[in-house]
CSV table of C-alpha atoms and ligand atoms in Angstrom, one decimal:
chain,number,residue,atom,x,y,z
A,11,MET,CA,51.5,115.1,177.8
A,12,LEU,CA,52.9,112.4,175.4
A,13,PRO,CA,56.6,111.7,175.8
A,14,GLN,CA,58.2,113.4,172.8
A,15,GLN,CA,58.5,111.7,169.9
A,16,ILE,CA,62.6,112.3,168.3
A,17,LYS,CA,61.5,110.3,165.4
A,18,LYS,CA,58.1,109.3,164.5
A,19,ASP,CA,57.3,106.5,166.6
A,20,VAL,CA,60.3,106.5,168.7
A,21,TYR,CA,59.8,108.1,172.2
A,22,ASP,CA,62.0,109.7,174.7
A,23,VAL,CA,61.2,108.5,178.0
A,24,SER,CA,64.3,109.5,179.9
A,25,VAL,CA,64.2,111.3,183.2
A,26,GLN,CA,66.3,114.4,184.2
A,27,ASP,CA,68.4,114.5,187.4
A,28,TRP,CA,68.4,118.2,188.1
A,29,ALA,CA,69.8,117.6,191.6
A,30,VAL,CA,72.8,115.1,191.6
A,31,ARG,CA,75.9,116.7,192.3
A,32,ASP,CA,78.1,113.6,192.6
A,33,PHE,CA,78.3,110.8,190.2
A,34,HIS,CA,80.6,108.4,191.8
A,35,GLY,CA,83.1,111.2,192.4
A,36,TYR,CA,82.2,113.1,189.2
A,37,LYS,CA,80.6,116.3,190.1
A,38,THR,CA,77.9,117.0,188.2
A,39,GLU,CA,77.4,120.6,188.3
A,40,ARG,CA,75.1,121.0,185.7
A,41,GLY,CA,73.4,117.4,187.1
A,42,ALA,CA,72.7,114.7,184.7
A,43,THR,CA,70.1,112.8,182.6
A,44,TYR,CA,69.3,108.6,182.2
A,45,ASN,CA,68.1,108.5,179.0
A,46,SER,CA,65.7,105.7,177.5
A,47,TYR,CA,63.9,105.2,174.4
A,48,LEU,CA,60.9,103.4,173.4
A,49,ILE,CA,60.1,102.5,169.9
A,50,MET,CA,56.4,101.9,169.1
A,51,ASP,CA,56.5,99.1,166.0
A,52,LYS,CA,55.0,95.5,165.3
A,53,LYS,CA,57.0,94.7,168.2
A,54,ILE,CA,57.5,97.3,171.3
A,55,CYS,CA,61.1,98.0,172.2
A,56,LEU,CA,62.6,100.0,175.1
A,57,LEU,CA,66.2,101.0,174.8
A,58,ASP,CA,67.9,101.2,178.3
A,59,THR,CA,66.4,102.0,181.4
A,60,VAL,CA,67.3,104.7,184.2
A,61,LYS,CA,68.9,104.8,188.1
A,62,ALA,CA,66.6,102.9,190.3
A,63,PRO,CA,65.1,106.1,192.3
A,64,PHE,CA,63.7,107.1,188.8
A,65,ALA,CA,62.1,104.2,188.0
A,66,GLU,CA,58.5,105.1,189.0
A,67,GLU,CA,58.6,108.3,186.9
A,68,PHE,CA,60.3,106.6,184.2
A,69,LEU,CA,57.3,103.6,184.1
A,70,ASN,CA,54.5,106.7,184.0
A,71,ASN,CA,56.4,108.1,181.0
A,72,ILE,CA,56.3,104.8,179.3
A,73,ARG,CA,52.4,104.3,180.7
A,74,LYS,CA,51.5,107.7,178.6
A,75,VAL,CA,52.7,105.6,175.4
A,76,THR,CA,51.9,101.8,175.6
A,77,ASN,CA,50.9,99.4,178.5
A,78,LEU,CA,53.7,97.9,180.0
A,79,ASP,CA,52.6,94.4,179.3
A,80,LYS,CA,52.5,95.1,175.4
A,81,ILE,CA,56.3,95.7,175.9
A,82,ASP,CA,58.4,92.8,173.9
A,83,TYR,CA,62.1,93.8,174.0
A,84,ILE,CA,64.0,95.5,176.8
A,85,VAL,CA,67.4,96.1,175.3
A,86,ILE,CA,70.2,96.9,177.9
A,87,ASN,CA,73.1,98.3,176.0
A,88,HIS,CA,75.1,98.5,179.7
A,89,VAL,CA,74.5,97.1,183.3
A,90,GLU,CA,76.0,100.1,185.2
A,91,PRO,CA,73.4,100.9,187.9
A,92,ASP,CA,72.5,104.4,186.0
A,93,HIS,CA,71.2,102.7,183.1
A,94,SER,CA,70.0,99.3,184.7
A,95,GLY,CA,68.6,100.6,187.9
A,96,ALA,CA,65.1,100.0,186.8
A,97,MET,CA,65.6,96.5,185.5
A,98,PRO,CA,64.1,94.6,188.7
A,99,LEU,CA,60.9,96.5,188.4
A,100,LEU,CA,60.4,96.2,184.5
A,101,ALA,CA,61.0,92.4,185.2
A,102,LYS,CA,58.1,92.5,187.5
A,103,VAL,CA,55.7,94.9,185.7
A,104,CYS,CA,56.5,93.7,182.1
A,105,PRO,CA,56.0,90.2,182.1
A,106,ASN,CA,56.5,89.6,178.2
A,107,ALA,CA,59.2,91.5,177.7
A,108,LYS,CA,62.8,89.6,177.0
A,109,PHE,CA,65.7,91.5,178.0
A,110,ILE,CA,68.3,91.8,175.3
A,111,ILE,CA,71.9,91.5,176.2
A,112,THR,CA,75.5,90.5,175.7
A,113,ALA,CA,76.8,87.6,177.5
A,114,GLN,CA,78.9,89.6,179.7
A,115,GLY,CA,76.1,92.0,180.2
A,116,LYS,CA,74.1,89.0,181.5
A,117,THR,CA,76.7,87.6,184.2
A,118,GLU,CA,76.6,91.5,185.4
A,119,ALA,CA,72.7,92.0,185.7
A,120,ILE,CA,72.6,88.5,187.4
A,121,GLN,CA,75.0,89.6,189.9
A,122,HIS,CA,73.8,93.1,190.6
A,123,TYR,CA,69.7,91.7,190.5
A,124,GLY,CA,69.5,88.2,190.9
A,125,ASP,CA,68.5,85.7,188.1
A,126,ILE,CA,65.0,87.3,187.9
A,127,PHE,CA,65.4,88.1,184.1
A,128,ASP,CA,64.1,86.5,180.5
A,129,PHE,CA,67.3,87.2,178.6
A,130,MET,CA,68.0,87.1,175.1
A,131,VAL,CA,71.7,86.9,174.8
A,132,VAL,CA,73.1,89.0,171.6
A,133,LYS,CA,76.6,88.7,170.1
A,134,ASP,CA,78.2,91.4,167.9
A,135,GLY,CA,76.8,92.1,164.7
A,136,ASP,CA,73.1,90.4,165.7
A,137,THR,CA,69.9,91.7,164.3
A,138,LEU,CA,66.8,91.9,165.9
A,139,ASN,CA,63.5,92.4,163.4
A,140,LEU,CA,60.4,94.7,165.0
A,141,GLY,CA,58.5,95.1,162.1
A,142,LYS,CA,59.7,98.0,160.1
A,143,ARG,CA,62.4,98.3,162.1
A,144,THR,CA,65.9,95.8,162.3
A,145,LEU,CA,67.9,96.7,165.3
A,146,THR,CA,71.3,95.8,164.9
A,147,PHE,CA,73.5,95.5,168.1
A,148,ALA,CA,77.4,96.2,167.8
A,149,THR,CA,79.5,95.7,171.0
A,150,ILE,CA,82.1,98.5,172.2
A,151,PRO,CA,83.5,96.6,175.4
A,152,MET,CA,85.2,98.8,177.8
A,153,LEU,CA,83.6,101.6,176.7
A,154,HIS,CA,82.6,102.0,179.2
A,155,TRP,CA,82.3,98.4,180.9
A,156,PRO,CA,83.0,95.4,179.2
A,157,ASP,CA,79.5,94.5,178.6
A,158,SER,CA,78.7,97.8,176.8
A,159,MET,CA,77.0,97.7,173.3
A,160,VAL,CA,75.4,99.7,171.2
A,161,THR,CA,72.3,99.7,168.9
A,162,TYR,CA,71.6,101.1,165.4
A,163,SER,CA,68.1,101.3,164.1
A,164,ALA,CA,68.9,101.8,160.2
A,165,TYR,CA,65.0,102.6,159.4
A,166,ASP,CA,65.5,105.6,161.7
A,167,LYS,CA,69.4,106.3,161.2
A,168,ILE,CA,69.4,106.5,165.0
A,169,LEU,CA,72.3,105.4,166.7
A,170,PHE,CA,71.4,104.4,170.4
A,171,SER,CA,75.0,104.6,172.0
A,172,ASN,CA,74.5,104.8,175.7
A,173,ASP,CA,77.4,106.1,177.5
A,174,ALA,CA,79.3,107.0,174.4
A,175,PHE,CA,78.8,110.7,173.1
A,176,GLY,CA,77.0,111.4,176.5
A,177,GLN,CA,77.2,114.3,178.5
A,178,HIS,CA,76.2,115.3,182.4
A,179,TYR,CA,73.6,117.7,181.8
A,180,ALA,CA,70.4,118.3,182.7
A,181,THR,CA,68.0,120.3,180.4
A,182,GLY,CA,64.6,120.9,179.7
A,183,ARG,CA,65.8,120.6,175.7
A,184,ARG,CA,66.4,117.7,174.1
A,185,PHE,CA,68.8,117.6,171.3
A,186,ASP,CA,72.3,119.3,170.8
A,187,ASP,CA,70.8,122.4,168.6
A,188,GLU,CA,68.4,123.8,171.2
A,189,VAL,CA,71.3,124.5,174.1
A,190,GLU,CA,74.3,126.3,173.9
A,191,LYS,CA,77.0,124.8,172.1
A,192,ASP,CA,79.9,125.8,174.5
A,193,ILE,CA,78.4,124.2,177.3
A,194,LEU,CA,77.1,121.4,175.5
A,195,PHE,CA,81.1,120.6,174.2
A,196,TYR,CA,82.3,121.0,177.5
A,197,GLU,CA,80.3,118.9,179.3
A,198,ALA,CA,80.9,116.1,176.1
A,199,LYS,CA,84.9,117.2,176.5
A,200,LYS,CA,84.4,116.7,180.4
A,201,TYR,CA,82.4,113.5,180.2
A,202,PHE,CA,84.8,112.3,178.0
A,203,ALA,CA,87.7,113.1,180.0
A,204,ASN,CA,86.4,111.5,183.2
A,205,ILE,CA,84.6,108.7,182.2
A,206,LEU,CA,86.5,107.4,179.0
A,207,TRP,CA,89.8,108.8,179.1
A,208,ILE,CA,91.1,105.6,180.6
A,209,TYR,CA,90.0,103.5,177.5
A,210,ALA,CA,90.4,106.3,175.0
A,211,LYS,CA,92.8,104.3,172.8
A,212,LEU,CA,89.8,102.1,172.0
A,213,ILE,CA,87.8,105.1,170.4
A,214,GLY,CA,89.4,105.0,167.1
A,215,LYS,CA,88.3,101.3,166.7
A,216,ALA,CA,84.6,101.7,167.9
A,217,LEU,CA,84.4,104.8,165.5
A,218,THR,CA,85.6,102.7,162.5
A,219,LYS,CA,83.4,100.0,163.5
A,220,LEU,CA,80.6,102.4,163.3
A,221,GLY,CA,82.0,104.2,160.4
A,222,GLY,CA,79.8,102.4,157.9
A,223,LEU,CA,76.6,103.7,159.0
A,224,ASP,CA,74.1,106.1,157.6
A,225,ILE,CA,73.6,108.0,161.3
A,226,GLU,CA,71.4,111.2,161.1
A,227,MET,CA,71.2,111.1,165.1
A,228,ILE,CA,73.1,110.1,167.8
A,229,ALA,CA,71.0,109.0,171.1
A,230,PRO,CA,72.9,108.6,174.1
A,231,SER,CA,71.9,107.4,177.8
A,232,HIS,CA,73.0,110.8,179.0
A,233,GLY,CA,72.3,114.3,178.3
A,234,VAL,CA,71.0,115.9,174.8
A,235,ILE,CA,70.7,114.1,171.4
A,236,TRP,CA,72.9,114.8,168.8
A,237,ARG,CA,71.2,115.7,165.4
A,238,THR,CA,72.9,119.3,164.5
A,239,TYR,CA,76.8,118.8,165.5
A,240,LEU,CA,77.0,115.4,164.4
A,241,LYS,CA,79.9,115.6,162.2
A,242,GLU,CA,81.6,118.0,164.9
A,243,ILE,CA,81.1,115.3,168.0
A,244,LEU,CA,82.3,112.3,166.0
A,245,GLU,CA,85.5,114.6,164.9
A,246,ARG,CA,86.2,115.4,168.6
A,247,TYR,CA,86.2,111.7,169.8
A,248,GLN,CA,88.7,110.9,167.1
A,249,SER,CA,90.4,113.8,168.1
A,250,TRP,CA,90.1,113.1,171.9
A,251,GLY,CA,90.8,109.2,171.4
A,252,SER,CA,93.9,109.9,169.5
A,253,GLY,CA,95.5,112.1,173.0
A,254,GLU,CA,95.4,115.2,170.9
A,255,LYS,CA,97.2,117.8,173.2
A,256,ASP,CA,96.7,121.8,173.2
A,257,GLY,CA,99.9,123.3,174.4
A,258,SER,CA,98.9,124.2,177.8
A,259,VAL,CA,99.4,123.6,181.4
A,260,VAL,CA,97.5,122.6,184.2
A,261,ILE,CA,98.8,123.3,187.7
A,262,ALA,CA,96.6,121.9,190.5
A,263,TYR,CA,98.0,122.4,194.0
A,264,ASP,CA,97.0,123.0,197.5
A,265,SER,CA,98.5,125.2,200.6
A,266,MET,CA,98.4,125.4,204.2
A,267,TRP,CA,99.9,128.8,205.0
A,268,GLY,CA,100.2,130.2,201.6
A,269,GLY,CA,103.5,129.1,200.6
A,270,THR,CA,102.7,126.1,198.0
A,271,GLU,CA,99.9,129.0,196.9
A,272,MET,CA,102.7,131.6,196.4
A,273,LEU,CA,105.0,129.0,194.1
A,274,ALA,CA,102.1,128.0,192.2
A,275,ARG,CA,101.2,131.6,191.1
A,276,ALA,CA,105.1,132.4,190.6
A,277,ILE,CA,105.6,129.4,188.7
A,278,SER,CA,102.2,130.2,186.5
A,279,SER,CA,103.6,133.5,185.9
A,280,GLY,CA,106.8,132.2,184.7
A,281,ILE,CA,105.0,129.4,182.4
A,282,ALA,CA,102.9,132.3,180.8
A,283,SER,CA,105.9,134.5,180.1
A,284,ARG,CA,106.9,131.7,177.9
A,285,GLY,CA,103.9,132.0,175.9
A,286,ALA,CA,101.7,129.2,177.0
A,287,GLU,CA,98.3,128.7,178.4
A,288,VAL,CA,98.2,128.1,182.4
A,289,LYS,CA,95.4,126.9,184.0
A,290,LEU,CA,95.4,127.1,187.9
A,291,PHE,CA,93.6,125.1,190.2
A,292,LYS,CA,93.1,125.1,194.2
A,293,MET,CA,92.3,121.7,195.2
A,294,SER,CA,90.6,123.1,198.5
A,295,ASN,CA,87.8,124.3,196.4
A,296,THR,CA,88.1,122.4,192.8
A,297,PRO,CA,86.5,118.9,192.0
A,298,ASN,CA,88.7,116.4,190.7
A,299,SER,CA,86.6,116.5,187.7
A,300,THR,CA,87.1,120.0,186.9
A,301,VAL,CA,90.5,119.3,186.6
A,302,ILE,CA,90.5,116.2,184.4
A,303,ALA,CA,88.4,118.2,182.2
A,304,GLU,CA,91.2,120.8,181.3
A,305,LEU,CA,94.0,118.0,181.9
A,306,PHE,CA,92.6,116.3,179.2
A,307,SER,CA,93.7,118.3,176.7
A,308,ALA,CA,96.8,119.8,178.5
A,309,SER,CA,100.5,119.3,177.2
A,310,ALA,CA,101.7,119.3,180.7
A,311,PHE,CA,100.8,119.0,184.4
A,312,LEU,CA,102.4,120.7,187.6
A,313,ALA,CA,101.3,119.3,190.6
A,314,GLY,CA,102.1,121.2,194.2
A,315,SER,CA,101.6,120.4,197.7
A,316,PRO,CA,102.9,121.4,201.2
A,317,THR,CA,104.7,118.6,203.2
A,318,LEU,CA,101.9,117.7,206.1
A,319,ASN,CA,103.3,115.0,208.5
A,320,ASN,CA,105.9,113.6,206.2
A,321,GLY,CA,103.8,113.6,203.2
A,322,ILE,CA,101.4,114.7,200.4
A,323,PHE,CA,98.6,117.0,201.6
A,324,PRO,CA,95.2,115.1,201.4
A,325,SER,CA,93.5,116.9,198.8
A,326,MET,CA,96.3,116.4,196.1
A,327,ALA,CA,96.4,112.7,197.3
A,328,ALA,CA,93.3,112.5,196.1
A,329,LEU,CA,93.5,114.2,193.0
A,330,LEU,CA,96.8,112.6,191.8
A,331,THR,CA,95.0,108.9,193.0
A,332,TYR,CA,91.7,110.0,190.5
A,333,ILE,CA,94.8,110.9,187.8
A,334,LYS,CA,96.5,107.4,188.4
A,335,GLY,CA,93.2,105.5,187.8
A,336,LEU,CA,92.8,107.7,184.5
A,337,GLN,CA,96.4,107.2,183.2
A,338,PRO,CA,96.6,110.0,181.0
A,339,GLY,CA,100.1,108.5,179.7
A,340,ASP,CA,102.3,111.3,177.4
A,341,LYS,CA,102.3,114.6,179.1
A,342,LYS,CA,105.3,116.2,180.7
A,343,ALA,CA,104.8,116.7,184.8
A,344,ALA,CA,106.6,117.6,188.0
A,345,ALA,CA,105.9,118.4,191.6
A,346,PHE,CA,106.5,121.6,193.5
A,347,GLY,CA,106.0,122.8,197.1
A,348,THR,CA,106.9,123.8,200.3
A,349,PHE,CA,108.4,121.9,203.4
A,350,GLY,CA,109.3,122.7,207.2
A,351,TRP,CA,111.2,120.2,209.4
A,352,ALA,CA,111.0,117.6,206.8
A,353,GLY,CA,109.9,116.9,203.5
A,354,GLY,CA,107.9,114.3,201.9
A,355,ALA,CA,105.2,115.6,199.6
A,356,LYS,CA,107.0,116.0,196.8
A,357,LYS,CA,108.4,112.5,196.6
A,358,ASP,CA,104.9,111.3,197.4
A,359,MET,CA,103.7,113.4,194.2
A,360,GLU,CA,106.4,112.1,192.2
A,361,GLU,CA,105.3,108.4,192.9
A,362,LEU,CA,101.8,109.1,192.1
A,363,LEU,CA,102.7,111.0,188.8
A,364,THR,CA,105.0,107.9,187.6
A,365,LYS,CA,102.0,105.9,188.4
A,366,ALA,CA,99.8,107.5,186.4
A,367,GLY,CA,102.4,107.3,183.3
A,368,LEU,CA,103.2,110.9,183.2
A,369,ASN,CA,106.6,111.9,182.2
A,370,VAL,CA,108.1,113.1,185.1
A,371,ALA,CA,110.6,115.9,185.5
A,372,GLU,CA,112.8,117.4,188.2
A,373,GLY,CA,110.1,119.8,190.4
A,374,TYR,CA,110.8,122.6,192.8
A,375,THR,CA,110.9,122.9,196.3
A,376,CYS,CA,111.5,125.4,198.8
A,377,ASN,CA,111.6,125.5,203.0
A,378,TRP,CA,108.9,127.4,204.9
A,379,ARG,CA,107.8,130.2,203.2
A,380,PRO,CA,109.4,131.4,199.6
A,381,GLN,CA,111.6,134.6,199.8
A,382,THR,CA,112.1,136.8,196.9
A,383,ALA,CA,114.9,135.0,195.4
A,384,GLU,CA,112.7,131.5,195.7
A,385,ILE,CA,109.8,133.5,194.1
A,386,GLU,CA,112.4,134.4,191.2
A,387,ALA,CA,113.4,130.7,191.1
A,388,ALA,CA,110.1,129.5,190.9
A,389,GLU,CA,109.2,132.2,188.1
A,390,LYS,CA,112.4,130.8,185.9
A,391,PHE,CA,111.4,126.9,186.9
A,392,GLY,CA,108.3,127.5,185.1
A,393,TYR,CA,109.7,129.7,182.2
A,394,GLU,CA,112.2,126.6,181.9
A,395,PHE,CA,109.5,124.0,182.3
A,396,ALA,CA,107.2,125.4,179.6
A,397,ALA,CA,109.9,125.3,177.1
A,398,ASP,CA,109.3,122.1,175.1
A,399,ILE,CA,105.4,121.6,175.4
A,400,ILE,CA,104.7,125.2,173.8
A,401,LYS,CA,102.4,124.1,171.0
A,402,LYS,CA,104.3,124.8,167.6
B,530,LIG,FE1,76.0,105.5,182.6
B,530,LIG,FE2,78.7,103.1,182.6
B,530,LIG,O1,77.2,104.3,183.0
C-alpha cells in the first residue's frame, strides 16, 4: 500500500516505534514515532530521516512512492540521531541527493557519521524551489539543539516543525483529530516539559518568527500531525513557554521503612486542606519524566527522602539531578524526610533544589518514624507551605 498523503503529493513515510519505553531517560509509555515526509514535485524532496534501526523499513516506505535515486534533496532539520540515524544509509542509496542543513548541523553530522554527505548549507530565511513549491527554512536554535530548524511549504501551508510540537505517541492514526484529545495534549505537554523546558524562554521568540506564516498543518517529527487543534497547540506553546503555573503542588518522595512516606501523606493532607491541588509520586515506582510532566505547570515542589548513609536516597538524587538539568526556575520548593542517627538527606536535597534554580523554603524533618505529634506537625507544615501558592 502507498504511504498516506497528508496533502496532495506530500507523503508520510514515517515509522512507528511501538516498543520503545526509554528515550534517553524519558519513559515513553506510549512508544514514539520518527516522522519523515516525502514531497513529490518537479524536484523530489525528503524531509528528515528516522532512527537507525528503522532505516530499512523507512527506505521501503519511500520506495513505494519513488525510486531512491530520484530523490534530489534531503532536508535535515535536526541532527539528533532519532532524526538523522538513516543519513549514512541514505548517502549510499540516494546518490543524487543533496543534504540541506544548517552550518551547525553540518558540523554535527560530520562528527556523528563522517564527512560522507553532499551538503547544501542553508541559513535562516533561505529558500529552495522544488517546482510548484518553494520551501523556506527558519532556524530555531536550541529547540532542540543548536542546529535545529523548521521548514515551511507555503504551497501546502505545512510547517515541518521537527521536534517542536512533537509528542512521544505511537499510534496507527496520523492526525490530531483521530486520537483521544486528552491523551494527545498530555503527551504534547509531557514532551515539552521533558525536552524543551530548559529552553522554554526561546519559545516566544520562535512563535513570533513563525507567526506570520499561513499554516494549515504542523507536521512534527514525533507523533501525530496537527490540523484541527492548530490554534490550541499554538496557544498552549505560548502559555508553556511563558511558564504559567496552575496553583498545584507536586510531592515526590521515596521511603525505606515507611517514615518518609507517612510524612509525605501528612504533608499532602495539609496542602489539600488549604484548598490546593496536590499530586504525590513515590519515586521507586514512578519514572522521572512522569513527575516532570506534572511539575512543569505546578506552582510548588516538595522533595522527600530518608537519610541513607548520611545522604539522599538514590532515587531522589536521580530525580533532583534530572530537575536540575531542566532548570525549572521560579517555583517554591522545600525538602522533608526522616533520619536515624545522622541527617544528610535534607541538606543534599536543598543543595540540588537550589542548583535547580527553585526558591527553597525551610523544610521539615523528623527522627526515625513520625509519631502522632509529628504527623500533626507535618500536616501543619503542608498547610503553611501551600499558603502563598494557591492560584488566585
Ligand atoms: Fe527528536 Fe531532538 O530529537
